[in-house]
PDB file of C-alpha atoms in Angstrom:
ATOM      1  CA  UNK A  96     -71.419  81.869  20.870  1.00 41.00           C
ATOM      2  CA  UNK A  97     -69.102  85.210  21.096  1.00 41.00           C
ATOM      3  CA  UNK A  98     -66.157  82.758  21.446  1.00 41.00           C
ATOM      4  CA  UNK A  99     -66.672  80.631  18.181  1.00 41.00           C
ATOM      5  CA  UNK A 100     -67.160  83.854  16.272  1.00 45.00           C
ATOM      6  CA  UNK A 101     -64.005  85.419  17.501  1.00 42.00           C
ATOM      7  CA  UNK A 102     -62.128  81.993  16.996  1.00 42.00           C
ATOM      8  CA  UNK A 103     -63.063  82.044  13.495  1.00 45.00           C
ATOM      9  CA  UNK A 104     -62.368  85.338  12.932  1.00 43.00           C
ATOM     10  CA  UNK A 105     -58.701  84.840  14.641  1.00 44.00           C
ATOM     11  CA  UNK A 106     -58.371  81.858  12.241  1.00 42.00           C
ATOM     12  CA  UNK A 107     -59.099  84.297   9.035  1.00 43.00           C
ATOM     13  CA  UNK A 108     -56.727  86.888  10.451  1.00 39.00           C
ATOM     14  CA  UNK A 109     -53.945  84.636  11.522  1.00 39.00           C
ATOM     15  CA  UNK A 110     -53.773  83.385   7.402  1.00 41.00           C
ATOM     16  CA  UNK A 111     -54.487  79.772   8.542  1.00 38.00           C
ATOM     17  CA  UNK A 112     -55.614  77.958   5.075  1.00 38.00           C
ATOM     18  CA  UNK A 113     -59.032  78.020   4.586  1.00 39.00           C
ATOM     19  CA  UNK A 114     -60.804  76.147   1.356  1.00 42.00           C
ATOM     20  CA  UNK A 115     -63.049  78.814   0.575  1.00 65.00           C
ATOM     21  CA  UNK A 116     -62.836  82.554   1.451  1.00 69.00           C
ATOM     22  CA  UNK A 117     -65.966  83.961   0.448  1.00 67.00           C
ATOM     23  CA  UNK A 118     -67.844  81.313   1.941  1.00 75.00           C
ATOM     24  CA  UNK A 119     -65.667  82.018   5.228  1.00 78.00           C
ATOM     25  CA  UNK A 120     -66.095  85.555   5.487  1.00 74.00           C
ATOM     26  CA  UNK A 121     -70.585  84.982   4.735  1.00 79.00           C
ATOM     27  CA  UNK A 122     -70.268  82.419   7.433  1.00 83.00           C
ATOM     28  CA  UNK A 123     -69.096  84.556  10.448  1.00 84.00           C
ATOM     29  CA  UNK A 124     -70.748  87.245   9.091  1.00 81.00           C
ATOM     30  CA  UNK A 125     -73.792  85.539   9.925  1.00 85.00           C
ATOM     31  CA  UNK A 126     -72.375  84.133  13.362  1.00 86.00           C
ATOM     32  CA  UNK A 127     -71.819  87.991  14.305  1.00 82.00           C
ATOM     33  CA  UNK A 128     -75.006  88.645  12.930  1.00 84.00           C
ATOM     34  CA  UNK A 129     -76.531  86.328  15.138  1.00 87.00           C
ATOM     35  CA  UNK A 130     -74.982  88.000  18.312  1.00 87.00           C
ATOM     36  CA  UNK A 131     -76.173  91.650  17.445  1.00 86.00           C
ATOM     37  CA  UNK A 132     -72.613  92.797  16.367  1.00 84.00           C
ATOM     38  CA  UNK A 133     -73.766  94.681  13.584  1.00 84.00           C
ATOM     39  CA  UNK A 134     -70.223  96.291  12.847  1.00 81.00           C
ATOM     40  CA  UNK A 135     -68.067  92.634  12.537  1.00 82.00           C
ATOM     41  CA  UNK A 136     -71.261  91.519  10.507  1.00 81.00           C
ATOM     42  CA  UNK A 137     -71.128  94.035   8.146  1.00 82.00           C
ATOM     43  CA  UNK A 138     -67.067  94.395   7.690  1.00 81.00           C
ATOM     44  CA  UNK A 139     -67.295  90.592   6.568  1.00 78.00           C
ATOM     45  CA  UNK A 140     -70.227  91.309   4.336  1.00 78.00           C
ATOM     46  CA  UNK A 141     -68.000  93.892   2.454  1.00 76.00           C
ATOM     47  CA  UNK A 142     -64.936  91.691   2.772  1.00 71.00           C
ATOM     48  CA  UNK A 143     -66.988  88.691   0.955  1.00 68.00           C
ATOM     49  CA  UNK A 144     -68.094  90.892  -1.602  1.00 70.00           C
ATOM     50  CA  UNK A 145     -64.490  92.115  -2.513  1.00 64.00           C
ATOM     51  CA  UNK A 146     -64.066  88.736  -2.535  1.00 62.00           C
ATOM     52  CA  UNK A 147     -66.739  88.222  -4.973  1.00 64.00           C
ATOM     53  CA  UNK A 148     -65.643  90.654  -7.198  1.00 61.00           C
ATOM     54  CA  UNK A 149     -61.966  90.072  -7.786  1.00 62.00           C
ATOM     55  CA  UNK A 150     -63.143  86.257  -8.702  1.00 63.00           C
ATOM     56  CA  UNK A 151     -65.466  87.570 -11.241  1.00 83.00           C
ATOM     57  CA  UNK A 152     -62.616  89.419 -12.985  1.00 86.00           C
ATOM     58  CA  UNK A 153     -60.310  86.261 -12.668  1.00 87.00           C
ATOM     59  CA  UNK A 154     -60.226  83.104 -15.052  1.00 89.00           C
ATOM     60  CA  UNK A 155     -61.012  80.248 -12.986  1.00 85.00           C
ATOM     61  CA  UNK A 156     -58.751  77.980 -14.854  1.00 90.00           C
ATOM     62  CA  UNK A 157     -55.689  80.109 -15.695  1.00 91.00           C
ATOM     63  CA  UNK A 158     -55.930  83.071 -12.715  1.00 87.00           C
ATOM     64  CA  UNK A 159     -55.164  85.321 -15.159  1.00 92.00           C
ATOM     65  CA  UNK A 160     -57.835  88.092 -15.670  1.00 92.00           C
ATOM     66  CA  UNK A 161     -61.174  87.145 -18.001  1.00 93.00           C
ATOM     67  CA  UNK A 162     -62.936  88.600 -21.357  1.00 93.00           C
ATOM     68  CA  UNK A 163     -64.919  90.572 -18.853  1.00 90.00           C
ATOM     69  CA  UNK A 164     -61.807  92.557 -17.006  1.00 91.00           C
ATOM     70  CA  UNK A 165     -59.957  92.809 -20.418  1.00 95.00           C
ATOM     71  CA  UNK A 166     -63.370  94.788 -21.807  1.00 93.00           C
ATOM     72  CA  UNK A 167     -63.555  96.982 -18.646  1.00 90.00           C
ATOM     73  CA  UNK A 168     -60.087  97.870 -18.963  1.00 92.00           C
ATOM     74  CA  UNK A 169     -59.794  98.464 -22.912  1.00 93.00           C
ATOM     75  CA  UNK A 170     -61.915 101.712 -23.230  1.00 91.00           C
ATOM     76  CA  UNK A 171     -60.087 103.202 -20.440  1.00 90.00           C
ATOM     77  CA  UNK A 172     -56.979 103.789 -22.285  1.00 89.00           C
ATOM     78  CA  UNK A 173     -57.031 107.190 -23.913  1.00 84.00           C
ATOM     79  CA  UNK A 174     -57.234 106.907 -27.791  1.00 79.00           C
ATOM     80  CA  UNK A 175     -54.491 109.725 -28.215  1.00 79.00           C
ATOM     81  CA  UNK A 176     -51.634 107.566 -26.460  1.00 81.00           C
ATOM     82  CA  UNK A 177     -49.516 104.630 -27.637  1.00 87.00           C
ATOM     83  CA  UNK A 178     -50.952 101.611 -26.810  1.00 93.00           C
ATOM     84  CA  UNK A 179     -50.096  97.937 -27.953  1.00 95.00           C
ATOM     85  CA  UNK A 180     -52.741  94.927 -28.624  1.00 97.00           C
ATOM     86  CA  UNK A 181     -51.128  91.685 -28.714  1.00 97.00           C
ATOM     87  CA  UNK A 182     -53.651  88.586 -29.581  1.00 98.00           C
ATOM     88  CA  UNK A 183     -52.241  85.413 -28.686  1.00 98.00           C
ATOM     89  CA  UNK A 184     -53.729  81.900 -30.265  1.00 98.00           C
ATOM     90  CA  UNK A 185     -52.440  78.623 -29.333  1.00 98.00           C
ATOM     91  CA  UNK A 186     -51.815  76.522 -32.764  1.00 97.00           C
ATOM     92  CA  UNK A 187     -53.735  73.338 -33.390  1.00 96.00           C
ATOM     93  CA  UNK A 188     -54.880  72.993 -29.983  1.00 97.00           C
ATOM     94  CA  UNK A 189     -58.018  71.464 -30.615  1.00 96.00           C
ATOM     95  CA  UNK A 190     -54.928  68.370 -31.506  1.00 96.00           C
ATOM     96  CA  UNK A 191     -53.613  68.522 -28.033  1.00 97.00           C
ATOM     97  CA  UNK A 192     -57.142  68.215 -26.353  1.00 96.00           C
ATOM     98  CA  UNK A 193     -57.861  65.107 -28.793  1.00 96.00           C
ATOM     99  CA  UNK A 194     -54.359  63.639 -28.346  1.00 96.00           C
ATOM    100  CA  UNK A 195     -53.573  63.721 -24.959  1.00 95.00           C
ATOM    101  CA  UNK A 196     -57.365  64.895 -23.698  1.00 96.00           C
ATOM    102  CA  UNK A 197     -58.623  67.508 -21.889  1.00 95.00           C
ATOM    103  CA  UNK A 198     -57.599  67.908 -18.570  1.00 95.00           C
ATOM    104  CA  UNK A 199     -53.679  67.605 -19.729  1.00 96.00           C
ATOM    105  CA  UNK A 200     -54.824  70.721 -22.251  1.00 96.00           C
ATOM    106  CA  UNK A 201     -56.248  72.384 -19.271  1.00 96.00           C
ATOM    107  CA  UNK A 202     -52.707  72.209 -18.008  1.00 95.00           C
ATOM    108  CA  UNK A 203     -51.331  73.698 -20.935  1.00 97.00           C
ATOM    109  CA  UNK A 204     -53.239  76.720 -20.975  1.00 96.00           C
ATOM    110  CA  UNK A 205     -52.466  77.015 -17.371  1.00 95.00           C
ATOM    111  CA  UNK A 206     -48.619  77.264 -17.980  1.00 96.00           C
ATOM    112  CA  UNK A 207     -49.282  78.975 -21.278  1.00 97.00           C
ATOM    113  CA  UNK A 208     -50.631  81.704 -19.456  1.00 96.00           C
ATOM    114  CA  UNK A 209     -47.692  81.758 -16.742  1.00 95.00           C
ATOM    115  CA  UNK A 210     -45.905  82.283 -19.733  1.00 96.00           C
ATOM    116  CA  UNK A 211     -47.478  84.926 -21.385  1.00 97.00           C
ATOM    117  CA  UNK A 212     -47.502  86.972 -18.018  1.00 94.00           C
ATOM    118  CA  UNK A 213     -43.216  86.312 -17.540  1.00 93.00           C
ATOM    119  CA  UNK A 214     -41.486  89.904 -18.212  1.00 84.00           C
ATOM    120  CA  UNK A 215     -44.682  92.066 -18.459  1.00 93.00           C
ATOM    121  CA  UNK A 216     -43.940  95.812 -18.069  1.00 93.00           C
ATOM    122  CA  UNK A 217     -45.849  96.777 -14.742  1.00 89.00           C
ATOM    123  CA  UNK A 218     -48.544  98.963 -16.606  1.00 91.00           C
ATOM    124  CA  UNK A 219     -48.686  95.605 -18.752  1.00 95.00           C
ATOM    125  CA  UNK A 220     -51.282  92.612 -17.948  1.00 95.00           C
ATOM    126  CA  UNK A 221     -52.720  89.134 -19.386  1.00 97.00           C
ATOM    127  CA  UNK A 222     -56.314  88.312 -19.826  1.00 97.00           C
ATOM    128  CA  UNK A 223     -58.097  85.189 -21.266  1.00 96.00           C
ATOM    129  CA  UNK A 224     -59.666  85.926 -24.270  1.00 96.00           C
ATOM    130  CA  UNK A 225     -61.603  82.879 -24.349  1.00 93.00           C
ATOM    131  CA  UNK A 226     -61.105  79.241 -25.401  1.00 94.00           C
ATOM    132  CA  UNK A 227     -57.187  79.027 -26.071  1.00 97.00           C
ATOM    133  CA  UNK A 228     -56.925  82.488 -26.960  1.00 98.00           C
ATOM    134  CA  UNK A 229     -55.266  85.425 -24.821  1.00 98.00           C
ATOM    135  CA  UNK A 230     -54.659  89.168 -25.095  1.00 98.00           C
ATOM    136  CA  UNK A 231     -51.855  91.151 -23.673  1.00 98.00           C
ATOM    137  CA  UNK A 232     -52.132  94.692 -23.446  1.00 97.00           C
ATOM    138  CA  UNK A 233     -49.017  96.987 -23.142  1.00 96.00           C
ATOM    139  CA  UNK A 234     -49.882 100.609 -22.161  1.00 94.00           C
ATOM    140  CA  UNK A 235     -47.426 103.251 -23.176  1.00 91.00           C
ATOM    141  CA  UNK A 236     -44.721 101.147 -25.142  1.00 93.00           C
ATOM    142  CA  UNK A 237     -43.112 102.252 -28.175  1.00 92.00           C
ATOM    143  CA  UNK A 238     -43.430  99.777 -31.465  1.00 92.00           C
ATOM    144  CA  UNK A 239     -40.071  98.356 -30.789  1.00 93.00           C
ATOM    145  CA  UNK A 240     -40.543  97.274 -27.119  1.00 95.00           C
ATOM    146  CA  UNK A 241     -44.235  95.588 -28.106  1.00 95.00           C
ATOM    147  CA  UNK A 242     -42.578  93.792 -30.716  1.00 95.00           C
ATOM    148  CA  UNK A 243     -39.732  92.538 -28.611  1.00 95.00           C
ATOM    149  CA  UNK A 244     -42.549  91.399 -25.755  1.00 96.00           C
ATOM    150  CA  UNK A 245     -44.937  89.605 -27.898  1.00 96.00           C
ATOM    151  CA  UNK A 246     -42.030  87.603 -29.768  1.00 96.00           C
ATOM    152  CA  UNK A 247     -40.180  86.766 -26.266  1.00 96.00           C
ATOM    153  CA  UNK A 248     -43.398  85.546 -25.462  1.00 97.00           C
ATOM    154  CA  UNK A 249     -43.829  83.396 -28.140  1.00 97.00           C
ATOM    155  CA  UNK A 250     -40.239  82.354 -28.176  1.00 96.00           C
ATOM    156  CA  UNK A 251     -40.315  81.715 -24.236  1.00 97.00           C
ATOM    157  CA  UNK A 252     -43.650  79.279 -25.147  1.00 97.00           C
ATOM    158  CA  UNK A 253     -41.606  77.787 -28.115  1.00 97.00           C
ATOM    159  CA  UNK A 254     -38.548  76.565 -26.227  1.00 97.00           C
ATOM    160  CA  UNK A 255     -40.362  75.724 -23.221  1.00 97.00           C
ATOM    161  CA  UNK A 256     -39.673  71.510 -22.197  1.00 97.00           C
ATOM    162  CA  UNK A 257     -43.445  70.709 -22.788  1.00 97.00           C
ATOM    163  CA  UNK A 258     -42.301  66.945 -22.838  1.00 96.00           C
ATOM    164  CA  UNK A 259     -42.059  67.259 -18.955  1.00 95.00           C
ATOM    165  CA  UNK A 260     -45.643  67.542 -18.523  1.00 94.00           C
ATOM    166  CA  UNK A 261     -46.309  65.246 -21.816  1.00 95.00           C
ATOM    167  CA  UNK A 262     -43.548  62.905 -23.599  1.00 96.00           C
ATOM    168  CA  UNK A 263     -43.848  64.412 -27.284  1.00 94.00           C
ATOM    169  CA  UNK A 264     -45.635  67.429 -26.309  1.00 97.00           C
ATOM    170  CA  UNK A 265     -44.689  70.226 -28.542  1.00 96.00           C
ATOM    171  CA  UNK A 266     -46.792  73.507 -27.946  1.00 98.00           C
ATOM    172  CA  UNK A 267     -46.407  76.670 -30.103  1.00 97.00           C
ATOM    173  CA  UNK A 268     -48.618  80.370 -30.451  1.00 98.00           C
ATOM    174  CA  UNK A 269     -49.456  82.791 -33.080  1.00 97.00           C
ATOM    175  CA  UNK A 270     -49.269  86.464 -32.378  1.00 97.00           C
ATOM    176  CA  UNK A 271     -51.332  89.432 -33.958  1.00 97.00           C
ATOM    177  CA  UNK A 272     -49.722  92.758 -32.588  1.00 97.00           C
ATOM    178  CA  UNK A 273     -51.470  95.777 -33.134  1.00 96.00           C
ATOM    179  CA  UNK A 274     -49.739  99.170 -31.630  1.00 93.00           C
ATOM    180  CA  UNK A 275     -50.128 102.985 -32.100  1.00 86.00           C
ATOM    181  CA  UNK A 276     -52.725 105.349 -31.232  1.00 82.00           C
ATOM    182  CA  UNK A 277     -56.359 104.651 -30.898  1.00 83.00           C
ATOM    183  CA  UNK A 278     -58.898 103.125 -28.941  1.00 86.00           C
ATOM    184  CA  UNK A 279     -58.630  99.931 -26.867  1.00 90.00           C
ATOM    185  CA  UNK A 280     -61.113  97.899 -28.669  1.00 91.00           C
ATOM    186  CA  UNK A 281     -59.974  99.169 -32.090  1.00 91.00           C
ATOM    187  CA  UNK A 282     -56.202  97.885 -31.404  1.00 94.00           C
ATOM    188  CA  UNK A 283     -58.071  94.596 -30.159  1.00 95.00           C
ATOM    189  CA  UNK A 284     -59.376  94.634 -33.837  1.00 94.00           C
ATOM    190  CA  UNK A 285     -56.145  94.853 -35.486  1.00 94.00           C
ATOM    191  CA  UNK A 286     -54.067  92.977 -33.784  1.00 96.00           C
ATOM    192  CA  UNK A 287     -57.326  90.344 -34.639  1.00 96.00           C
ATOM    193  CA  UNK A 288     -56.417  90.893 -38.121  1.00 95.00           C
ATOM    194  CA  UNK A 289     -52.794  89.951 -37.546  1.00 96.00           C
ATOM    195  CA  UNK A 290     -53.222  87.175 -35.918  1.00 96.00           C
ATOM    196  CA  UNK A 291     -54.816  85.796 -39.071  1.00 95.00           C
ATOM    197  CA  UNK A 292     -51.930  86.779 -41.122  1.00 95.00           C
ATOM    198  CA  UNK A 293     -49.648  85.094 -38.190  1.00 96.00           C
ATOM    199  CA  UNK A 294     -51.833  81.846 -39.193  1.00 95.00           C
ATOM    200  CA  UNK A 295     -51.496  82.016 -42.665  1.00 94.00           C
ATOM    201  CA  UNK A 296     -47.764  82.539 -42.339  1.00 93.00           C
ATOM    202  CA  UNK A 297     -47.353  78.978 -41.163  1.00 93.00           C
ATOM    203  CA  UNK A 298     -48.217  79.869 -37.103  1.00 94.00           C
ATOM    204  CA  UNK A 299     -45.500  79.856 -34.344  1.00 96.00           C
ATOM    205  CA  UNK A 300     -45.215  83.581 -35.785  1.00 96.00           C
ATOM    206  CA  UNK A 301     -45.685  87.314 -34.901  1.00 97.00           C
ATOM    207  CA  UNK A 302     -47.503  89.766 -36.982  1.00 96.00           C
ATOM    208  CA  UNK A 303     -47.604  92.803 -36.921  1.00 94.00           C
ATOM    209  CA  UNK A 304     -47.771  96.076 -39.167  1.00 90.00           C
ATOM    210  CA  UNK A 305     -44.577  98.368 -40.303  1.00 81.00           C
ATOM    211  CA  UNK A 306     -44.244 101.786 -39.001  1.00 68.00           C
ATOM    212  CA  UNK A 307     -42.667 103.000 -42.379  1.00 61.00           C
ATOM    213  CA  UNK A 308     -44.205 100.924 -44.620  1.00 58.00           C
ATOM    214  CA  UNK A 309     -46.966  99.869 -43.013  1.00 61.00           C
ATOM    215  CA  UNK A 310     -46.771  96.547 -44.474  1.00 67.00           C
ATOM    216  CA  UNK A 311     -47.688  93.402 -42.502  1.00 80.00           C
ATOM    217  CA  UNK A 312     -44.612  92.178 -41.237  1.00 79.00           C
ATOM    218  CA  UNK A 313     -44.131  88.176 -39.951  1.00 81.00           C
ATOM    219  CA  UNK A 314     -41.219  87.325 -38.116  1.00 65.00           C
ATOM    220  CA  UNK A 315     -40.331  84.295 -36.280  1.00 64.00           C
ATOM    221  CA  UNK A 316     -36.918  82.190 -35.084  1.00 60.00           C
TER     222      UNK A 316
END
């Protein structure tokens, strides 16, 4: 019995493919359980619950982090330092889905969101709003660098050769960018706002708010 546990802890160590980690790591846990060896036993409980947490902070579709990592995050930025809110919405997606169904939409969303996540700042990351919305939020940027990001994004998603994974495919985004001081979920407000006004614009746009003027500024190709 010690030698299967040790083989299948070798296997886990040695990075041999395995189809499902958490369920790995429970599994010997309970082999080494089995055998008395308390310490191995417990060292793959905690590993499985690592596990277990990074996937609950994780879109299951997309990889990129969830609604529940971006609300986590959010009031941890301090409301006296710059932080910028982008709010990304794909346009007419609901069209895609009923044109070319769903599971070709799920594949759009996943290479939207390899996208979005392209040229991030390191401080930077992408999370899954929810449906085919997505937020990016850019720590300690000035107005000028968010801008530039959240247009290159949209630009990059623009010009993108969507008819590889769909003849005819075309595939734009709207962006609401909010930036400046204040608190996480108050920038997640704004740049809510924006996005609107990124709609109404005509979509495959980026709004955002003057520094000077403080007028609502749209701006695309």
């Amino acid at each position: 019995m010690a030698e299967v546990g040790v083989s299948a802890e070798n296997e886990l160590t040695t990075g041999t493919p395995a189809p499902d980690l958490l369920a790995l790591h429970e599994s010997i846990a309970d082999l080494f359980a089995t055998q008395g060896d308390w310490r191995r036993a417990y060292r793959h409980l905690r590993s499985a619950l690592d596990i277990a947490r990074a996937g609950s902070l994780r879109d299951p579709l997309t990889s990129s982090y969830n609604r529940r990592y971006l609300d986590q995050r959010l009031p941890g930025f301090p409301a006296t330092g710059k932080l910028a809110v982008a709010l990304v919405d794909l346009d007419r997606f609901k069209s895609v889905n009923d044109t070319y169904g769903h599971l070709l939409g799920d594949r759009v969303l996943c290479r939207v969101a390899d996208l979005l996540q392209e040229g991030l700042p390191p401080d930077a990351f992408c999370a899954r709003y929810g449906g085919e919305e997505f937020a990016l939020v850019l720590p300690g940027v000035n107005h000028r660098n968010a801008v530039w990001i959240a247009d290159a994004a949209r630009a990059r998603i623009a010009r993108h050769p969507w008819s590889e994974l769909q003849p005819g495919l075309q595939v734009t985004i709207s962006v609401g960018l909010a930036h400046g001081v204040g608190s996480g979920s108050r920038q997640l407000h704004r740049a809510d706002d924006l996005l609107y006004a990124a709609k109404r614009a005509g979509r495959n746009k980026i709004a955002y708010q003057d520094r000077e003027s403080s007028q609502v500024i749209t701006h695309s190709e």
